[in-house]
XYZ file of C-alpha atoms in Angstrom:
269
model
C -30.856 -34.677 -98.415
C -29.925 -32.205 -101.118
C -30.593 -28.479 -100.805
C -31.670 -27.023 -104.136
C -29.699 -23.916 -105.176
C -30.415 -21.556 -108.057
C -27.572 -21.066 -110.565
C -27.217 -18.203 -112.998
C -25.899 -20.405 -115.818
C -27.586 -23.749 -116.416
C -27.348 -26.429 -119.049
C -30.295 -28.664 -119.940
C -29.932 -32.319 -120.924
C -32.517 -34.732 -122.307
C -32.165 -38.479 -121.761
C -33.770 -41.350 -123.648
C -34.172 -44.180 -121.154
C -35.520 -47.684 -120.777
C -36.561 -49.457 -117.600
C -38.035 -52.693 -116.335
C -41.150 -51.609 -114.492
C -41.364 -54.837 -112.495
C -38.429 -53.588 -110.422
C -40.000 -50.229 -109.480
C -43.020 -48.801 -107.695
C -43.697 -46.552 -110.670
C -41.766 -43.658 -112.162
C -42.626 -40.878 -109.721
C -40.501 -40.374 -106.605
C -41.774 -42.073 -103.457
C -40.159 -41.528 -100.102
C -40.151 -45.135 -98.938
C -40.328 -47.056 -102.215
C -38.015 -47.636 -105.169
C -38.880 -45.367 -108.123
C -37.288 -44.555 -111.476
C -37.257 -40.838 -110.699
C -35.622 -41.448 -107.344
C -32.906 -43.604 -108.908
C -32.146 -41.083 -111.657
C -32.074 -38.074 -109.357
C -29.757 -39.805 -106.911
C -27.408 -41.187 -109.580
C -27.171 -37.986 -111.624
C -26.687 -36.058 -108.378
C -23.710 -38.253 -107.526
C -22.208 -37.610 -110.963
C -22.774 -33.830 -111.018
C -22.231 -33.355 -107.272
C -25.256 -31.159 -106.908
C -29.005 -31.780 -106.434
C -30.919 -32.829 -109.536
C -34.611 -32.606 -110.358
C -35.888 -34.877 -113.143
C -38.852 -34.013 -115.394
C -40.416 -36.823 -117.451
C -42.506 -37.022 -120.613
C -44.999 -39.133 -118.699
C -45.403 -40.942 -115.402
C -45.807 -44.693 -115.354
C -47.459 -46.800 -112.668
C -45.971 -49.679 -110.739
C -45.046 -52.510 -113.113
C -45.268 -50.471 -116.340
C -42.165 -50.659 -118.538
C -40.507 -48.082 -120.784
C -38.470 -48.461 -123.952
C -38.654 -44.830 -125.057
C -39.190 -42.659 -121.983
C -37.732 -39.136 -122.144
C -36.600 -37.059 -119.161
C -34.687 -33.821 -118.779
C -32.743 -32.054 -116.040
C -30.773 -28.843 -115.529
C -27.225 -28.545 -114.238
C -24.632 -25.770 -113.891
C -22.027 -28.080 -115.452
C -21.203 -28.626 -119.125
C -21.227 -32.410 -118.881
C -19.440 -35.199 -120.698
C -22.588 -37.008 -121.820
C -20.758 -40.256 -122.580
C -19.376 -40.341 -119.041
C -22.803 -39.545 -117.566
C -24.433 -42.353 -119.551
C -21.703 -44.715 -118.367
C -22.336 -43.724 -114.749
C -26.110 -44.202 -114.951
C -25.780 -47.503 -116.810
C -23.189 -48.815 -114.354
C -25.515 -48.176 -111.408
C -28.614 -49.059 -113.407
C -27.437 -52.432 -114.644
C -28.825 -54.219 -111.594
C -31.572 -51.672 -110.968
C -33.374 -52.216 -114.271
C -32.624 -48.842 -115.900
C -30.517 -47.952 -118.936
C -29.737 -44.776 -120.876
C -29.986 -45.119 -124.651
C -29.004 -41.565 -125.583
C -28.286 -38.141 -124.062
C -28.481 -34.788 -125.798
C -27.867 -31.213 -124.686
C -31.053 -29.258 -125.491
C -32.271 -25.651 -125.498
C -33.846 -24.244 -122.360
C -37.252 -24.029 -124.032
C -37.344 -27.832 -124.364
C -39.427 -29.625 -121.745
C -39.759 -33.417 -121.668
C -43.455 -33.185 -120.778
C -44.778 -29.927 -122.206
C -42.879 -30.040 -125.521
C -44.350 -33.435 -126.453
C -46.601 -33.517 -129.524
C -47.750 -37.098 -128.946
C -47.092 -40.142 -126.799
C -47.181 -43.753 -127.899
C -47.736 -46.874 -125.836
C -47.603 -50.552 -126.661
C -49.582 -53.228 -124.872
C -48.413 -56.829 -125.216
C -50.783 -59.781 -124.814
C -49.745 -63.431 -124.742
C -52.737 -65.317 -126.150
C -52.077 -68.963 -125.421
C -53.574 -71.750 -123.329
C -50.474 -71.880 -121.144
C -48.472 -69.060 -119.528
C -44.843 -68.171 -120.240
C -42.488 -67.990 -117.263
C -40.065 -65.724 -119.122
C -42.821 -63.286 -120.170
C -44.840 -63.394 -116.942
C -43.844 -59.827 -115.989
C -43.600 -58.579 -119.586
C -47.011 -59.462 -121.068
C -50.659 -60.033 -120.167
C -51.561 -63.716 -120.351
C -55.020 -64.288 -121.866
C -55.684 -68.014 -122.190
C -59.049 -67.739 -124.019
C -58.723 -67.386 -127.821
C -59.094 -63.755 -128.955
C -60.830 -62.681 -132.162
C -58.534 -59.962 -133.479
C -61.008 -58.718 -136.093
C -63.619 -58.001 -133.415
C -61.034 -56.170 -131.294
C -60.022 -54.048 -134.291
C -63.677 -53.198 -134.991
C -64.172 -52.100 -131.390
C -60.929 -50.092 -131.389
C -61.949 -48.203 -134.531
C -64.778 -46.595 -132.550
C -62.255 -45.011 -130.163
C -60.278 -43.160 -132.827
C -60.729 -39.384 -132.807
C -61.917 -37.021 -130.083
C -64.272 -38.403 -127.424
C -65.213 -38.117 -123.783
C -63.354 -41.091 -122.303
C -64.942 -40.957 -118.852
C -65.657 -44.710 -119.041
C -61.995 -45.346 -119.838
C -60.173 -43.612 -117.006
C -59.360 -44.471 -113.408
C -61.701 -43.174 -110.735
C -58.529 -41.663 -109.205
C -57.693 -39.735 -112.384
C -57.061 -36.066 -111.572
C -57.509 -34.643 -115.093
C -60.052 -31.809 -115.224
C -62.016 -33.524 -117.984
C -61.960 -36.774 -119.934
C -61.851 -35.300 -123.442
C -58.945 -36.817 -125.372
C -58.055 -37.507 -129.014
C -56.640 -40.872 -130.062
C -54.636 -40.799 -133.298
C -54.605 -44.542 -133.896
C -54.882 -48.002 -132.365
C -53.063 -50.670 -134.371
C -52.803 -54.424 -133.906
C -49.993 -56.777 -134.875
C -49.792 -60.515 -134.261
C -46.567 -62.448 -133.781
C -47.287 -66.110 -133.135
C -48.972 -66.268 -129.731
C -48.472 -62.550 -129.060
C -50.710 -59.600 -129.895
C -49.166 -56.133 -129.881
C -51.551 -53.183 -129.510
C -50.027 -49.816 -130.451
C -51.803 -46.627 -129.304
C -50.950 -42.981 -129.981
C -52.415 -39.724 -128.613
C -51.179 -36.342 -127.493
C -51.920 -37.426 -123.944
C -53.748 -40.202 -122.129
C -55.855 -40.256 -118.990
C -54.779 -42.254 -115.948
C -55.122 -45.964 -116.802
C -56.793 -45.117 -120.136
C -54.625 -47.496 -122.158
C -55.028 -50.381 -119.715
C -58.810 -49.937 -119.454
C -59.042 -49.713 -123.240
C -57.143 -52.993 -123.550
C -59.386 -54.546 -120.904
C -62.478 -53.592 -122.912
C -61.041 -54.750 -126.223
C -59.985 -58.049 -124.665
C -63.565 -58.626 -123.479
C -64.745 -58.034 -127.034
C -62.105 -60.427 -128.377
C -63.383 -63.122 -125.982
C -66.979 -62.649 -127.291
C -68.135 -61.278 -123.932
C -69.385 -58.097 -125.639
C -69.962 -57.024 -129.255
C -67.834 -54.236 -130.789
C -70.838 -51.877 -130.460
C -70.310 -52.066 -126.688
C -67.660 -49.373 -127.183
C -70.374 -47.010 -128.457
C -72.413 -47.716 -125.326
C -69.449 -47.012 -123.037
C -68.591 -43.736 -124.755
C -72.193 -42.619 -124.417
C -72.598 -43.803 -120.807
C -69.503 -41.990 -119.461
C -69.466 -44.406 -116.531
C -66.309 -46.233 -115.451
C -68.247 -48.745 -113.330
C -69.823 -50.427 -116.368
C -66.731 -50.698 -118.575
C -64.050 -53.378 -118.726
C -61.273 -54.413 -116.386
C -58.012 -52.523 -116.053
C -55.535 -54.771 -117.854
C -52.397 -55.618 -115.831
C -49.617 -53.035 -115.684
C -46.911 -55.511 -116.697
C -48.190 -55.715 -120.283
C -47.823 -51.960 -120.840
C -44.807 -50.180 -122.346
C -44.137 -46.450 -122.677
C -42.967 -46.667 -126.278
C -42.142 -43.297 -127.836
C -42.491 -39.518 -127.454
C -42.899 -37.349 -130.544
C -41.466 -33.837 -130.258
C -41.870 -32.964 -133.914
C -38.111 -33.244 -134.434
C -35.323 -35.821 -134.383
C -34.150 -35.309 -130.825
C -32.056 -38.429 -130.353
C -29.525 -40.202 -132.550
C -30.405 -43.535 -130.961
C -33.875 -45.062 -131.031
C -35.648 -46.328 -127.959
C -38.345 -48.076 -129.961
C -38.181 -51.777 -130.666
C -40.432 -54.598 -131.847
C -41.829 -56.552 -128.907
C -42.079 -60.235 -129.636
C -42.095 -63.357 -127.532
């Protein structure tokens, strides 16, 4: 185990990373399970030869993927970022993690607290039959979905609301007040991509939102059901929590161009 030591002179580095969530038990470090944080801290520690603590823009649950996650760490060394990326990618090739970009940043930058907004994508495969290749990368919904009804329901979630009906019962946030900037839908053949943006989200908020919108798309509830859920503030009467493997941490907005590379991509089957 590493012993953390305080250094008088520290450098801060921000990393843009991607990972396959199906290979991890979430982002946050777990003593007896494989985590993204655990992998990064161990690998960067090997490279820098001193203990490393990673801070992330957002935590992801088991099975959730990332194509634009941002983390930062401090080190007493002025690092060769190209060599560091090569080290992480060499170890990460079989682990399901890759570094897209690394930048040295000011000490007032924080991967979590400096974020202006976070964006997620949820990918649904809407087809009678499943896809073996996309089984851990999308949510298979075999019943036909009415996209116009889903869009009508989603429009009611835009803006500031009490999202008590749309968060996990294990959510530790002090309140459920959040502001959603937009929810957009795109269709590519048999795939539906749902793009959501907010400054922050509650635990499981995106997946519960998708679960509710999917129920509307299957004609199980009308779009006005969203109004009822917002008013009820009761998780027990809202929709299912959509599977983790359809969710992607897509992008973090810091109000500036932090990275030269882009972690974002178009998800298509």
